[in-house]
Amino acid sequence: MTLDELKQKLDEANYIYDDTLATVLAVSLQLGRPLLIEGAAGVGKTEIAKVMASALGRDLVRLQCYEGLDESKALYEWNYQKQLLSIQVNMNSDDKDALTRSLFSDEYLLERPLLHSIRSEKPVVLLIDEIDKADEEFEAFLLELLSDMQVSIPEIGTIPAKTVPFVVLTSNRARPLSEALRRRCAYLYIPYPDLDKELAILRAKMPHLDDQLRLQVAKAVQSLRSNEAILKKPSIAETLDWAAALDALGVRELTPDAIRNTAGFLLKNTEDIECMHETGDADCGCGGHDHHNCGCGGHHHG
Amino acid sequence: MVEPGVYLEKLSWFSRLLREEGLTVGTQETIDAGKILVSLGFEDREQVKTALRTVYAKSREEQNLFDRVFDGFFLSEERMRQLAKEHLEQQQREQQIQEQAREDLEVNGKPMELTEEQRSIYMTMPEEAREKLRRFRETFQDTAERSPKLYDNFIKSVFVKTILEEQMRMEDAGLGCMAADPEIGILYRDISRFRDTEIPKAITIIQSISQQINGELSASRKHRGHSGKLDFRRTIRKGLETGGSFYRLHYKKKRHRKKHLVLLCDVSGSMMQFSEFALRFIQSLNHVSESSRAFVFSEELHEADAFSLQNMDLFRSSIRESGLYGKGTDLGSALEDLLNRQPAVLNRSTTLIILSDTKTVDQPRAIRALLEAKRQAGRVLILNPIPESKWPYLKSAQAFGAVCSMVSCSTLNALAAACRRLSDR
């Protein structure tokens, strides 16, 4: 798929992107490399996998990582109960070897997301979400899949991929990932969006929102992100939640009351909310001087 | 349109350059980059840069390095001409400076014993700094006639010191551009450069990393080898789940022995912040140690109680009340005090961790005490907040590093790596 074709597909999926993102996705697709995406929580890492699934017309297979995740949850597991039942039923069979062989066949194999993604008849998009939450052993286990697109099951042998999935790995940088894993992937870092991109996202996701309110929301969020005292910076997801909350309350203009009532949608801990009220960061960001341009109406600056 | 062969050849040079800059670039990356260049061409420079960055750079830090190398390597024609002109002017300037430097770096008609690197650093120093050194020489010119050897040594020591300071400053500036990038994250920044507003975030990160390390250690312990003895009770009990078949045998685990940690923390002035972070980190690693005792020192030694370590304000006020704050560092005396305590603090099952930048008064005494501590304790480790690249300039770091293991912990990431090492043994 060429870059222009990909851009067209992303447009059709109603996804806001910049040239960097489109180029990285195109390169990753062209080389058939897994794509490792890093960035703060809520900047849209997981969304990329969903959009790519929709743009490429593929199913999305998702593996959510967590501490203690192992191959029985990620790759495959034998259906022990069914195997035992089969042994009981065929106990008197003459051909014991055939029975043993049959116990380790597809019939008793429970596919988990990784195996499913490479045995699928049609290529899929495989999302390995929050890989930094998984243990280092699991990372090492993924290497075979990521580099050779195959997995090894001791009882069966090596299973090569029927179709090659487009693999997206996401990480919040909670811990550094191994060099080996990084080397096998194309890399993308997503920063927080700038004002224009944030406005474009708001326009695409909430087209009915009042222009003035949209601008105020975007400016307020930008202002909060630049405040070093805020521990958990609001992400795009939180911006959308906040805008939706304001919209649901019928707010047309950002006032201190409206901010106070909806702050919980934007900031997720008490210290940050207090800090926002103290510094007045969630006003439109115009500092009270530039009302005409910011569209704030100027009334909440006292 | 440029022939693909031309820029593919350039690409191999570019890969080599990236490798020299510290990026792990293998043949696969070069092949991938080649494929990309053939398909994209070189018409849109920014697009090529993004595409190659995706292939070569595998982290945010590597992206910064890549951008720098790319911008220096793939130049537009106009920029190349401009650079050539600047280069010519620069060469002329350098020649003048070189001649002047040759004169400056002579004492009593003989050239000073300096390495080529030191000479080139002298040449890159600002004119004001060089002028200051020249004036300094002139001030002491009388001594040259009275005692040429003394003058010779003195002038040389001043020059070498200034050059070394300049070298460190240049390296700091190089690190600074990385540290200034807010996107790089607090994990990779020098702990001593944290702003006050960043401290709560750093503490949150410490909590999350220590939780992660605890998880990893606990998981690795689970996976660690068994003692070889069959655990009948668990095997039979688990067998019941699979209809009485002993589908999987269970073995008795090896008993895990945790360590006894003794932490000796330098809290004099600049070391305070680092010690507080490191203490908090190590104390929260409950899977590393069975028990730990923390001692703080500057000129004297005090034992820190668990209560005072609960939060930063409490820790700081307890240090101020103890009278340790703002004093000099005497590691030798602190270690001697620790070794003389009854009942003995150190024994073969303890790991002594010293949080110190190794800058101390009476270094020989400190080395003697450290050797004695090493004899008494099972293991001694120094966590040094000064980046490893600066150790060659510090005699104390070299002296202590020769006696026991020393790990650089200038960033939270390095501190986490050091804490992971604590579990190995």
XYZ file of C-alpha atoms in Angstrom:
727
model
C 0.000 0.000 0.000
C 1.439 3.386 -0.969
C 1.543 6.375 1.342
C -1.234 8.149 -0.555
C -3.466 5.081 -0.452
C -2.899 4.763 3.269
C -3.698 8.445 3.819
C -6.910 7.987 1.874
C -7.869 4.990 4.032
C -7.105 6.943 7.211
C -9.253 9.801 5.955
C -12.073 7.373 5.280
C -11.707 6.070 8.846
C -12.157 9.676 10.020
C -8.793 9.594 11.779
C -6.765 12.764 12.389
C -3.095 12.191 11.557
C -0.034 14.147 10.604
C 2.533 13.356 7.909
C 4.919 11.790 10.404
C 2.354 9.279 11.620
C 1.225 8.386 8.097
C 4.817 7.902 6.925
C 5.703 5.714 9.909
C 2.627 3.537 9.362
C 3.374 3.223 5.647
C 7.022 2.280 6.300
C 6.014 -0.257 8.891
C 3.465 -1.808 6.527
C 5.869 -1.838 3.617
C 8.627 -3.557 5.567
C 6.191 -5.897 7.333
C 7.673 -4.847 10.653
C 5.836 -4.782 13.984
C 5.259 -1.209 15.104
C 6.221 -0.251 18.646
C 4.344 2.853 19.798
C 5.364 4.735 22.917
C 3.832 7.792 24.515
C 1.978 8.977 27.594
C -1.300 7.285 28.528
C -4.262 8.413 26.453
C -2.473 9.950 23.472
C -4.093 7.471 21.078
C -1.661 4.552 20.852
C -4.319 1.854 21.019
C -6.526 3.864 18.694
C -3.916 3.527 15.931
C -4.297 -0.265 15.950
C -8.075 0.049 15.773
C -7.885 2.557 12.947
C -5.395 0.423 11.034
C -7.723 -2.582 11.380
C -10.545 -0.507 9.990
C -8.390 1.082 7.254
C -6.967 -2.257 6.113
C -10.324 -4.004 6.433
C -8.897 -6.560 8.860
C -10.063 -8.016 12.159
C -8.418 -6.678 15.302
C -6.990 -9.290 17.683
C -6.057 -7.780 21.016
C -3.746 -9.094 23.699
C -3.846 -7.002 26.864
C -0.604 -7.448 28.799
C -0.319 -7.617 32.580
C 2.150 -8.810 35.157
C 2.313 -12.615 35.140
C 0.960 -13.017 31.581
C 2.349 -16.261 30.178
C 2.122 -18.344 27.020
C -0.903 -20.294 28.229
C -2.877 -17.027 28.253
C -1.219 -15.463 25.224
C -0.421 -18.285 22.810
C -2.124 -21.602 23.423
C -3.292 -24.068 26.027
C -4.273 -27.715 25.823
C -7.858 -28.513 26.669
C -7.001 -30.834 29.558
C -10.556 -31.773 30.458
C -11.304 -32.792 26.891
C -8.036 -34.749 26.673
C -8.857 -36.642 29.876
C -12.353 -37.429 28.657
C -10.914 -38.697 25.394
C -8.478 -40.936 27.289
C -11.333 -42.368 29.361
C -13.496 -42.989 26.295
C -10.725 -44.569 24.215
C -9.093 -46.464 27.071
C -9.728 -49.817 25.431
C -8.502 -48.766 22.011
C -5.799 -50.999 20.528
C -3.700 -48.273 18.959
C -2.297 -46.403 21.948
C 0.157 -44.419 19.832
C -2.620 -43.024 17.654
C -4.511 -42.059 20.791
C -1.473 -40.241 22.164
C -0.926 -38.462 18.836
C -4.550 -37.426 18.626
C -4.385 -35.898 22.102
C -1.980 -33.261 20.805
C -3.889 -32.287 17.708
C -5.824 -29.193 16.757
C -8.950 -30.656 18.305
C -7.529 -30.194 21.789
C -5.679 -26.960 21.162
C -7.160 -23.799 22.631
C -5.999 -20.855 20.552
C -5.096 -17.704 22.410
C -4.678 -14.282 20.673
C -1.110 -14.737 19.382
C -1.750 -18.144 17.828
C -5.097 -17.011 16.509
C -3.500 -14.042 14.780
C -1.012 -16.143 12.806
C -3.392 -19.039 12.031
C -6.167 -16.828 10.810
C -7.115 -17.411 7.150
C -7.293 -13.669 6.547
C -4.536 -11.354 7.807
C -5.445 -9.492 10.988
C -4.133 -6.554 12.994
C -2.594 -7.862 16.220
C -2.529 -5.363 19.076
C -0.194 -6.251 21.959
C -1.304 -3.579 24.375
C 0.829 -2.186 27.222
C 3.757 -4.537 26.705
C 5.610 -2.691 29.481
C 3.172 -4.217 31.982
C 4.233 -7.775 31.059
C 7.297 -9.492 32.535
C 10.640 -9.528 30.761
C 10.268 -13.297 30.174
C 7.161 -12.639 28.127
C 9.024 -10.059 26.069
C 11.685 -12.653 25.281
C 8.975 -15.145 24.377
C 7.537 -12.684 21.831
C 10.811 -12.386 19.928
C 10.283 -15.530 17.834
C 6.863 -14.356 16.761
C 7.985 -10.821 15.960
C 11.106 -11.691 13.989
C 10.148 -14.911 12.184
C 6.353 -14.798 12.329
C 6.230 -18.293 13.741
C 5.718 -19.904 17.132
C 7.005 -23.124 18.612
C 4.749 -25.502 20.507
C 6.775 -28.329 22.056
C 4.184 -31.060 21.389
C 3.553 -30.055 17.777
C 6.647 -28.246 16.566
C 7.013 -24.934 14.797
C 3.889 -23.304 13.447
C 4.622 -20.741 10.712
C 2.151 -17.938 10.092
C -0.553 -18.700 7.530
C -1.038 -14.986 7.069
C 1.200 -12.222 8.377
C -0.562 -9.958 10.860
C 0.225 -6.261 11.158
C 1.515 -6.143 14.730
C 1.171 -3.050 16.909
C 2.818 -2.985 20.334
C 2.100 -0.151 22.740
C 4.008 0.958 25.816
C 3.596 3.729 28.389
C 7.314 3.570 29.239
C 6.544 2.324 32.747
C 9.755 0.323 32.391
C 12.409 0.216 29.671
C 11.816 -2.492 27.065
C 14.583 -4.867 26.053
C 16.923 -3.928 23.257
C 16.104 -7.195 21.449
C 12.410 -6.352 21.272
C 13.049 -2.796 20.123
C 15.390 -3.968 17.357
C 12.654 -6.092 15.830
C 10.175 -3.244 15.592
C 9.681 0.009 13.754
C 9.351 2.770 16.337
C 6.902 5.610 16.799
C 6.692 8.079 19.660
C 3.440 9.980 20.051
C 3.695 13.267 21.951
C 0.683 15.184 23.219
C -1.028 16.914 20.274
C -0.483 20.614 19.623
C -3.387 23.077 19.633
C -4.240 22.672 15.939
C -4.270 18.913 16.080
C -6.303 18.916 19.282
C -8.853 21.222 17.659
C -8.985 18.989 14.585
C -9.575 15.924 16.771
C -12.341 17.696 18.683
C -13.889 18.790 15.387
C -13.769 15.258 13.986
C -15.025 13.456 17.072
C -17.553 16.041 18.257
C -18.677 17.966 15.171
C -21.756 19.385 16.893
C -19.707 21.154 19.602
C -19.813 24.943 19.622
C -16.713 26.456 17.940
C -16.075 28.849 20.794
C -16.273 26.123 23.429
C -14.056 23.838 21.330
C -11.353 26.492 21.165
C -11.589 27.225 24.872
C -11.387 23.537 25.774
C -8.361 22.976 23.526
C -6.556 26.035 24.908
C -7.311 25.101 28.498
C -5.971 21.584 27.990
C -2.813 22.893 26.317
C -2.306 25.254 29.220
C -2.696 22.441 31.763
C -0.210 20.269 29.909
C 2.401 22.998 30.017
C 1.970 23.334 33.786
C 4.781 21.377 35.397
C 2.928 21.091 38.692
C 0.228 18.900 37.121
C 1.283 15.307 37.726
C -1.048 13.439 35.381
C -1.333 15.539 32.267
C -4.717 15.327 30.515
C -4.611 13.204 27.376
C -6.715 13.338 24.215
C -9.161 10.837 25.673
C -9.658 13.124 28.683
C -10.077 16.180 26.459
C -12.881 14.389 24.609
C -14.488 13.228 27.863
C -14.352 16.746 29.245
C -15.810 18.282 26.103
C -18.577 15.646 26.132
C -19.338 16.409 29.794
C -19.514 20.154 29.110
C -21.706 19.490 26.110
C -24.016 17.228 28.119
C -24.443 19.978 30.715
C -25.358 22.410 27.958
C -22.328 24.619 28.614
C -21.657 27.036 25.760
C -18.798 28.907 27.348
C -16.082 27.880 29.810
C -16.880 29.489 33.163
C -15.221 28.818 36.551
C -18.410 27.042 37.668
C -18.482 24.821 34.616
C -14.814 23.971 35.135
C -15.369 23.170 38.827
C -18.303 20.884 38.048
C -16.533 18.937 35.329
C -12.882 18.969 36.472
C -13.047 15.269 37.353
C -13.365 14.384 33.674
C -10.133 16.148 32.877
C -7.854 15.564 35.854
C -7.720 12.333 37.745
C -6.337 13.186 41.155
C -7.161 15.670 43.880
C -3.763 17.385 43.928
C -4.008 18.186 40.226
C -7.560 19.508 40.554
C -6.544 21.737 43.473
C -3.516 22.930 41.524
C -5.741 23.781 38.536
C -8.084 25.841 40.712
C -5.153 27.631 42.382
C -3.365 28.517 39.167
C -6.520 29.061 37.117
C -4.980 27.006 34.338
C -8.189 25.705 32.891
C -9.367 29.107 31.789
C -9.121 29.678 28.054
C -5.409 30.334 28.337
C -5.637 33.898 27.059
C -4.655 35.390 30.398
C -7.599 37.709 30.149
C -5.994 39.987 27.571
C -6.830 38.464 24.269
C -10.534 37.758 24.525
C -11.355 38.417 20.914
C -8.943 35.845 19.601
C -9.527 33.154 22.182
C -13.273 33.397 21.984
C -13.693 33.337 25.745
C -15.993 36.315 25.920
C -13.796 37.612 28.680
C -16.356 37.295 31.441
C -14.574 34.710 33.538
C -11.458 36.796 33.923
C -13.153 38.887 36.513
C 16.427 12.073 -9.891
C 19.540 10.636 -8.248
C 20.560 7.056 -9.120
C 19.553 4.652 -6.314
C 23.108 3.239 -6.280
C 24.486 6.627 -5.223
C 22.350 7.086 -2.178
C 22.523 3.433 -1.213
C 26.281 3.821 -0.951
C 25.743 6.946 1.113
C 23.343 4.983 3.270
C 26.005 2.511 4.334
C 28.176 5.465 5.401
C 25.218 6.885 7.262
C 24.654 3.574 9.074
C 28.290 3.511 10.099
C 28.019 7.068 11.398
C 24.948 6.185 13.457
C 26.808 3.196 14.886
C 29.668 5.467 15.919
C 27.144 7.711 17.675
C 26.009 4.765 19.787
C 22.913 3.519 17.965
C 22.627 -0.235 17.518
C 22.455 -0.430 13.750
C 22.671 -3.854 12.147
C 22.641 -4.898 8.516
C 18.895 -5.502 8.718
C 18.285 -1.823 9.497
C 20.472 -0.746 6.569
C 18.655 -3.151 4.229
C 15.280 -1.834 5.433
C 16.430 1.752 5.003
C 17.611 0.908 1.478
C 14.214 -0.529 0.577
C 12.549 2.599 1.896
C 14.840 4.932 -0.015
C 14.329 3.020 -3.261
C 10.579 3.242 -2.839
C 10.350 6.841 -1.577
C 13.170 8.465 -3.536
C 14.825 11.578 -2.137
C 12.447 14.295 -3.268
C 10.820 15.033 0.082
C 13.607 15.381 2.640
C 11.314 15.469 5.699
C 9.481 12.352 4.573
C 12.756 10.491 4.087
C 13.921 11.647 7.499
C 10.750 10.340 9.181
C 10.910 7.040 7.303
C 14.581 6.437 8.130
C 13.999 7.472 11.741
C 11.332 4.776 12.013
C 13.827 2.178 10.841
C 16.961 3.284 12.698
C 15.812 4.861 15.978
C 14.138 2.583 18.514
C 13.508 4.955 21.390
C 12.872 8.635 22.026
C 16.504 9.134 22.993
C 17.691 7.418 19.828
C 15.326 9.596 17.792
C 17.078 12.718 19.096
C 20.480 11.284 18.220
C 19.226 10.215 14.803
C 17.861 13.689 14.002
C 21.201 15.253 14.853
C 23.175 12.815 12.688
C 20.682 13.003 9.812
C 20.732 16.802 9.751
C 24.503 16.750 9.672
C 24.734 14.081 6.971
C 22.016 14.764 4.427
C 22.395 18.397 3.511
C 20.680 20.466 0.868
C 22.926 21.955 -1.868
C 22.468 25.526 -0.645
C 23.326 24.538 2.890
C 26.399 22.667 1.659
C 27.753 25.795 -0.067
C 27.101 27.870 2.997
C 28.843 25.303 5.188
C 31.857 25.156 2.865
C 32.232 28.937 3.150
C 31.881 28.829 6.910
C 34.348 25.954 7.044
C 36.979 27.957 5.162
C 36.564 30.935 7.491
C 36.656 28.654 10.479
C 39.897 27.058 9.250
C 41.559 30.467 9.001
C 40.379 31.388 12.478
C 41.599 28.081 13.849
C 45.014 28.570 12.322
C 45.372 31.897 14.100
C 44.195 30.404 17.380
C 46.562 27.460 16.911
C 49.548 29.767 16.559
C 48.480 31.772 19.586
C 47.836 28.569 21.576
C 51.313 27.274 20.782
C 52.736 30.392 22.396
C 50.343 30.235 25.349
C 51.074 26.610 26.118
C 54.795 27.103 26.525
C 56.476 27.573 29.881
C 60.052 28.783 30.056
C 60.382 28.290 26.312
C 59.304 24.625 26.425
C 55.877 23.237 25.462
C 53.756 22.028 28.399
C 53.204 18.291 28.720
C 49.605 18.124 27.554
C 47.727 15.543 25.509
C 46.550 16.427 22.015
C 42.952 16.381 23.295
C 43.790 18.872 26.057
C 45.492 21.148 23.529
C 42.473 21.056 21.240
C 40.149 21.797 24.184
C 42.309 24.815 25.051
C 41.823 26.063 21.513
C 38.046 25.715 21.741
C 37.898 27.699 24.999
C 36.370 31.188 24.715
C 38.850 33.994 24.067
C 38.044 35.587 27.474
C 39.006 32.408 29.300
C 42.297 32.139 27.417
C 43.006 35.806 28.010
C 42.406 35.271 31.736
C 44.984 32.487 31.792
C 47.471 34.670 29.909
C 47.032 37.490 32.428
C 47.428 34.997 35.252
C 50.774 33.894 33.800
C 51.982 37.424 33.552
C 51.044 38.112 37.191
C 53.368 35.378 38.360
C 56.142 36.117 35.852
C 58.472 37.262 38.687
C 58.400 33.785 40.196
C 59.598 32.335 36.901
C 62.916 34.068 37.351
C 63.296 33.250 41.041
C 62.144 29.630 40.918
C 61.551 28.384 37.361
C 60.610 24.807 38.395
C 58.001 25.952 40.916
C 56.570 28.383 38.353
C 56.571 25.661 35.728
C 54.560 23.207 37.900
C 52.192 25.840 39.219
C 51.291 27.315 35.845
C 50.852 23.861 34.354
C 48.518 22.753 37.195
C 46.357 25.875 36.720
C 46.156 25.342 32.955
C 45.322 21.634 33.281
C 42.645 22.352 35.900
C 41.007 24.993 33.699
C 41.137 22.723 30.664
C 39.581 19.819 32.611
C 36.825 22.102 33.895
C 36.153 23.207 30.332
C 36.068 19.580 29.174
C 33.522 18.671 31.874
C 31.467 21.759 31.028
C 31.396 20.739 27.365
C 30.279 17.215 28.247
C 27.599 18.653 30.534
C 26.353 20.837 27.699
C 26.118 17.749 25.504
C 24.068 15.960 28.159
C 22.079 19.112 28.792
C 20.468 19.138 25.366
C 19.097 15.654 26.066
C 17.986 16.572 29.566
C 16.264 19.724 28.373
C 13.850 17.745 26.244
C 10.763 17.354 28.430
C 9.573 14.437 26.314
C 12.614 12.349 27.263
C 11.029 11.889 30.647
C 12.238 12.224 34.144
C 13.505 8.644 34.106
C 16.586 9.536 32.077
C 17.415 12.928 33.563
C 20.105 13.715 36.078
C 18.564 13.431 39.551
C 20.428 16.495 40.789
C 18.746 18.560 38.039
C 15.177 17.807 39.064
C 13.126 20.897 39.706
C 11.051 21.098 42.874
C 7.857 20.730 40.856
C 9.146 17.470 39.391
C 9.836 15.793 42.717
C 6.272 14.456 43.291
C 6.327 12.985 39.795
C 9.730 11.424 40.442
C 8.406 9.869 43.643
C 5.413 8.442 41.775
C 7.798 6.975 39.208
C 9.966 5.479 41.953
C 6.908 3.814 43.462
C 5.878 2.410 40.117
C 9.370 1.145 39.254
C 9.921 -0.401 42.668
C 6.561 -2.138 42.319
C 7.722 -3.403 38.938
C 11.066 -4.614 40.301
C 9.321 -6.305 43.220
C 7.058 -8.053 40.705
C 9.985 -9.107 38.526
C 11.946 -10.440 41.483
C 8.974 -12.302 42.792
C 8.289 -13.783 39.321
C 11.923 -14.728 38.789
C 11.920 -16.411 42.193
C 8.880 -18.408 41.131
C 10.669 -19.533 38.005
C 13.928 -20.234 39.770
C 14.996 -23.869 39.994
C 13.523 -26.270 42.505
C 15.365 -28.090 45.239
C 15.052 -31.459 43.456
C 12.696 -32.934 46.057
C 9.213 -33.942 44.961
C 6.377 -32.174 46.756
C 3.963 -35.099 47.221
C 1.208 -33.122 48.856
C 0.952 -30.488 46.083
C 1.368 -33.064 43.293
C -1.505 -35.209 44.653
C -3.701 -32.195 45.336
C -3.150 -30.744 41.845
C -3.681 -34.222 40.370
C -7.222 -34.215 41.710
C -8.034 -31.344 39.345
C -7.178 -33.578 36.366
C -9.127 -36.641 37.495
C -6.362 -38.157 39.604
C -3.739 -38.185 36.795
C -0.445 -36.673 37.847
C -0.381 -34.431 34.853
C 2.302 -32.174 36.299
C 4.775 -32.923 39.069
C 5.445 -30.247 41.683
C 8.780 -29.858 43.398
C 9.779 -28.206 46.613
C 11.094 -24.709 46.083
C 14.530 -23.630 47.157
C 14.358 -21.424 50.187
C 14.917 -17.845 49.211
C 17.262 -15.959 51.456
C 16.810 -12.227 51.470
C 19.638 -9.891 52.234
C 20.341 -7.674 55.207
C 21.056 -4.228 53.857
C 22.998 -1.488 55.584
C 22.649 1.860 53.854
C 25.165 4.578 54.475
C 23.977 7.846 52.971
C 25.893 11.021 52.414
C 23.522 13.922 53.235
C 25.957 16.786 52.899
C 24.556 19.614 50.759
C 24.276 18.514 47.137
C 24.005 14.819 48.032
C 20.809 15.293 50.049
C 18.360 14.999 47.152
C 20.048 11.975 45.648
C 20.262 10.187 49.016
C 16.596 10.817 49.677
C 15.580 9.330 46.319
C 17.934 6.383 46.588
C 16.847 5.608 50.164
C 13.213 5.729 49.195
C 13.897 3.424 46.274
C 15.884 0.813 48.126
C 13.575 0.805 51.131
C 10.573 0.123 48.922
C 12.183 -2.965 47.431
C 10.771 -5.385 49.948
C 11.759 -8.350 47.807
C 15.428 -7.466 47.920
C 16.069 -7.348 51.596
C 14.980 -9.112 54.741
C 15.818 -6.079 56.819
C 17.596 -2.829 56.289
C 19.180 -0.171 58.464
C 19.863 3.297 57.188
C 22.624 5.576 58.454
C 23.141 9.172 57.391
C 26.411 11.034 57.610
C 28.276 14.186 56.752
C 30.946 14.818 59.385
C 29.215 12.539 61.909
C 27.123 9.406 61.648
C 23.478 9.063 62.742
C 21.054 6.212 62.357
C 17.873 7.222 60.485
C 14.649 5.827 61.879
C 11.935 4.444 59.630
C 9.536 7.241 60.614
C 11.782 10.000 59.302
C 12.052 8.231 55.923
C 8.317 8.370 55.312
C 8.308 11.570 53.323
C 10.718 14.090 51.942
C 9.829 16.968 54.295
C 10.184 14.765 57.354
C 13.488 13.410 56.083
C 14.874 16.870 55.399
C 13.766 18.312 58.720
C 15.213 15.346 60.616
C 18.540 15.830 58.812
C 18.513 19.553 59.680
C 17.713 18.834 63.316
C 20.503 16.269 63.518
C 22.978 19.021 62.631
C 24.372 17.077 59.680
C 23.089 19.432 57.012
C 25.490 21.889 55.417
C 28.619 20.244 56.780
C 31.489 18.661 54.894
C 31.819 14.975 54.070
C 33.994 12.655 56.105
C 33.380 9.151 54.802
C 36.360 7.726 56.715
C 35.076 8.858 60.087
C 31.523 7.703 59.269
C 32.739 4.250 58.258
C 34.940 3.941 61.345
C 32.000 4.894 63.549
C 29.846 2.287 61.780
C 32.508 -0.406 62.189
C 32.984 0.340 65.882
C 29.299 0.142 66.803
C 28.291 -2.578 69.256
C 26.590 -4.913 68.568
C 28.309 -5.130 65.197
C 26.302 -3.706 62.324
C 28.162 -5.541 59.574
C 28.631 -9.281 59.163
C 29.052 -11.732 56.299
C 25.327 -11.741 55.505
C 25.032 -7.963 55.169
C 25.359 -5.893 52.022
C 26.719 -2.424 52.684
C 25.493 0.190 50.221
C 27.207 3.550 50.320
C 25.384 6.434 48.650
C 28.162 8.889 48.027
C 29.823 10.967 45.333
C 33.157 9.849 46.940
C 34.229 13.465 47.537
C 35.490 13.295 51.105
C 38.105 14.797 53.382
C 41.035 12.580 54.372
C 40.735 10.145 51.499
C 43.457 7.691 52.658
C 41.619 7.222 55.957
C 38.348 6.630 54.079
C 40.002 4.020 51.842
C 41.424 2.206 54.885
C 38.005 2.189 56.549
C 36.366 0.989 53.341
C 38.793 -1.925 53.099
C 37.959 -2.889 56.678
C 34.222 -2.606 55.920
C 34.727 -4.814 52.875
C 36.425 -7.411 55.080
C 33.573 -7.413 57.573
C 30.557 -7.190 55.217
C 29.464 -9.758 52.648
C 29.396 -7.189 49.893
C 30.083 -3.463 49.542
C 28.597 -1.358 46.769
C 28.959 2.376 46.177
C 26.081 4.096 44.365
C 27.619 7.210 42.859
C 25.357 9.988 41.523
C 28.163 11.324 39.320
C 27.895 10.034 35.721
C 30.490 7.387 34.874
C 31.870 9.543 32.061
C 33.217 11.967 34.667
C 34.966 9.407 36.858
C 38.258 9.597 34.932
C 38.522 13.251 36.025
C 37.952 12.488 39.682
C 40.809 10.948 41.613
C 38.514 9.998 44.494
C 36.157 8.074 42.175
C 39.123 6.198 40.707
C 40.531 5.398 44.159
C 37.223 4.111 45.579
C 36.350 2.306 42.342
C 39.601 0.332 42.599
C 38.705 -0.876 46.096
C 35.063 -1.928 45.674
C 32.239 -2.091 43.148
C 30.892 1.295 42.172
C 27.768 1.895 40.096
C 26.762 5.157 38.475
C 23.240 6.213 39.452
C 22.890 9.671 38.006
C 19.379 9.007 36.659
C 16.339 7.194 38.020
C 16.741 4.653 35.245
C 20.336 3.954 36.301
C 19.218 3.781 39.928
C 16.572 1.204 38.988
C 19.188 -0.833 37.111
C 21.471 -0.696 40.172
C 18.620 -1.837 42.414
C 17.954 -4.742 40.061
C 21.611 -5.692 40.481
C 21.143 -5.825 44.244
C 19.049 -8.946 43.799
C 21.811 -10.786 41.888
C 24.170 -12.821 43.871
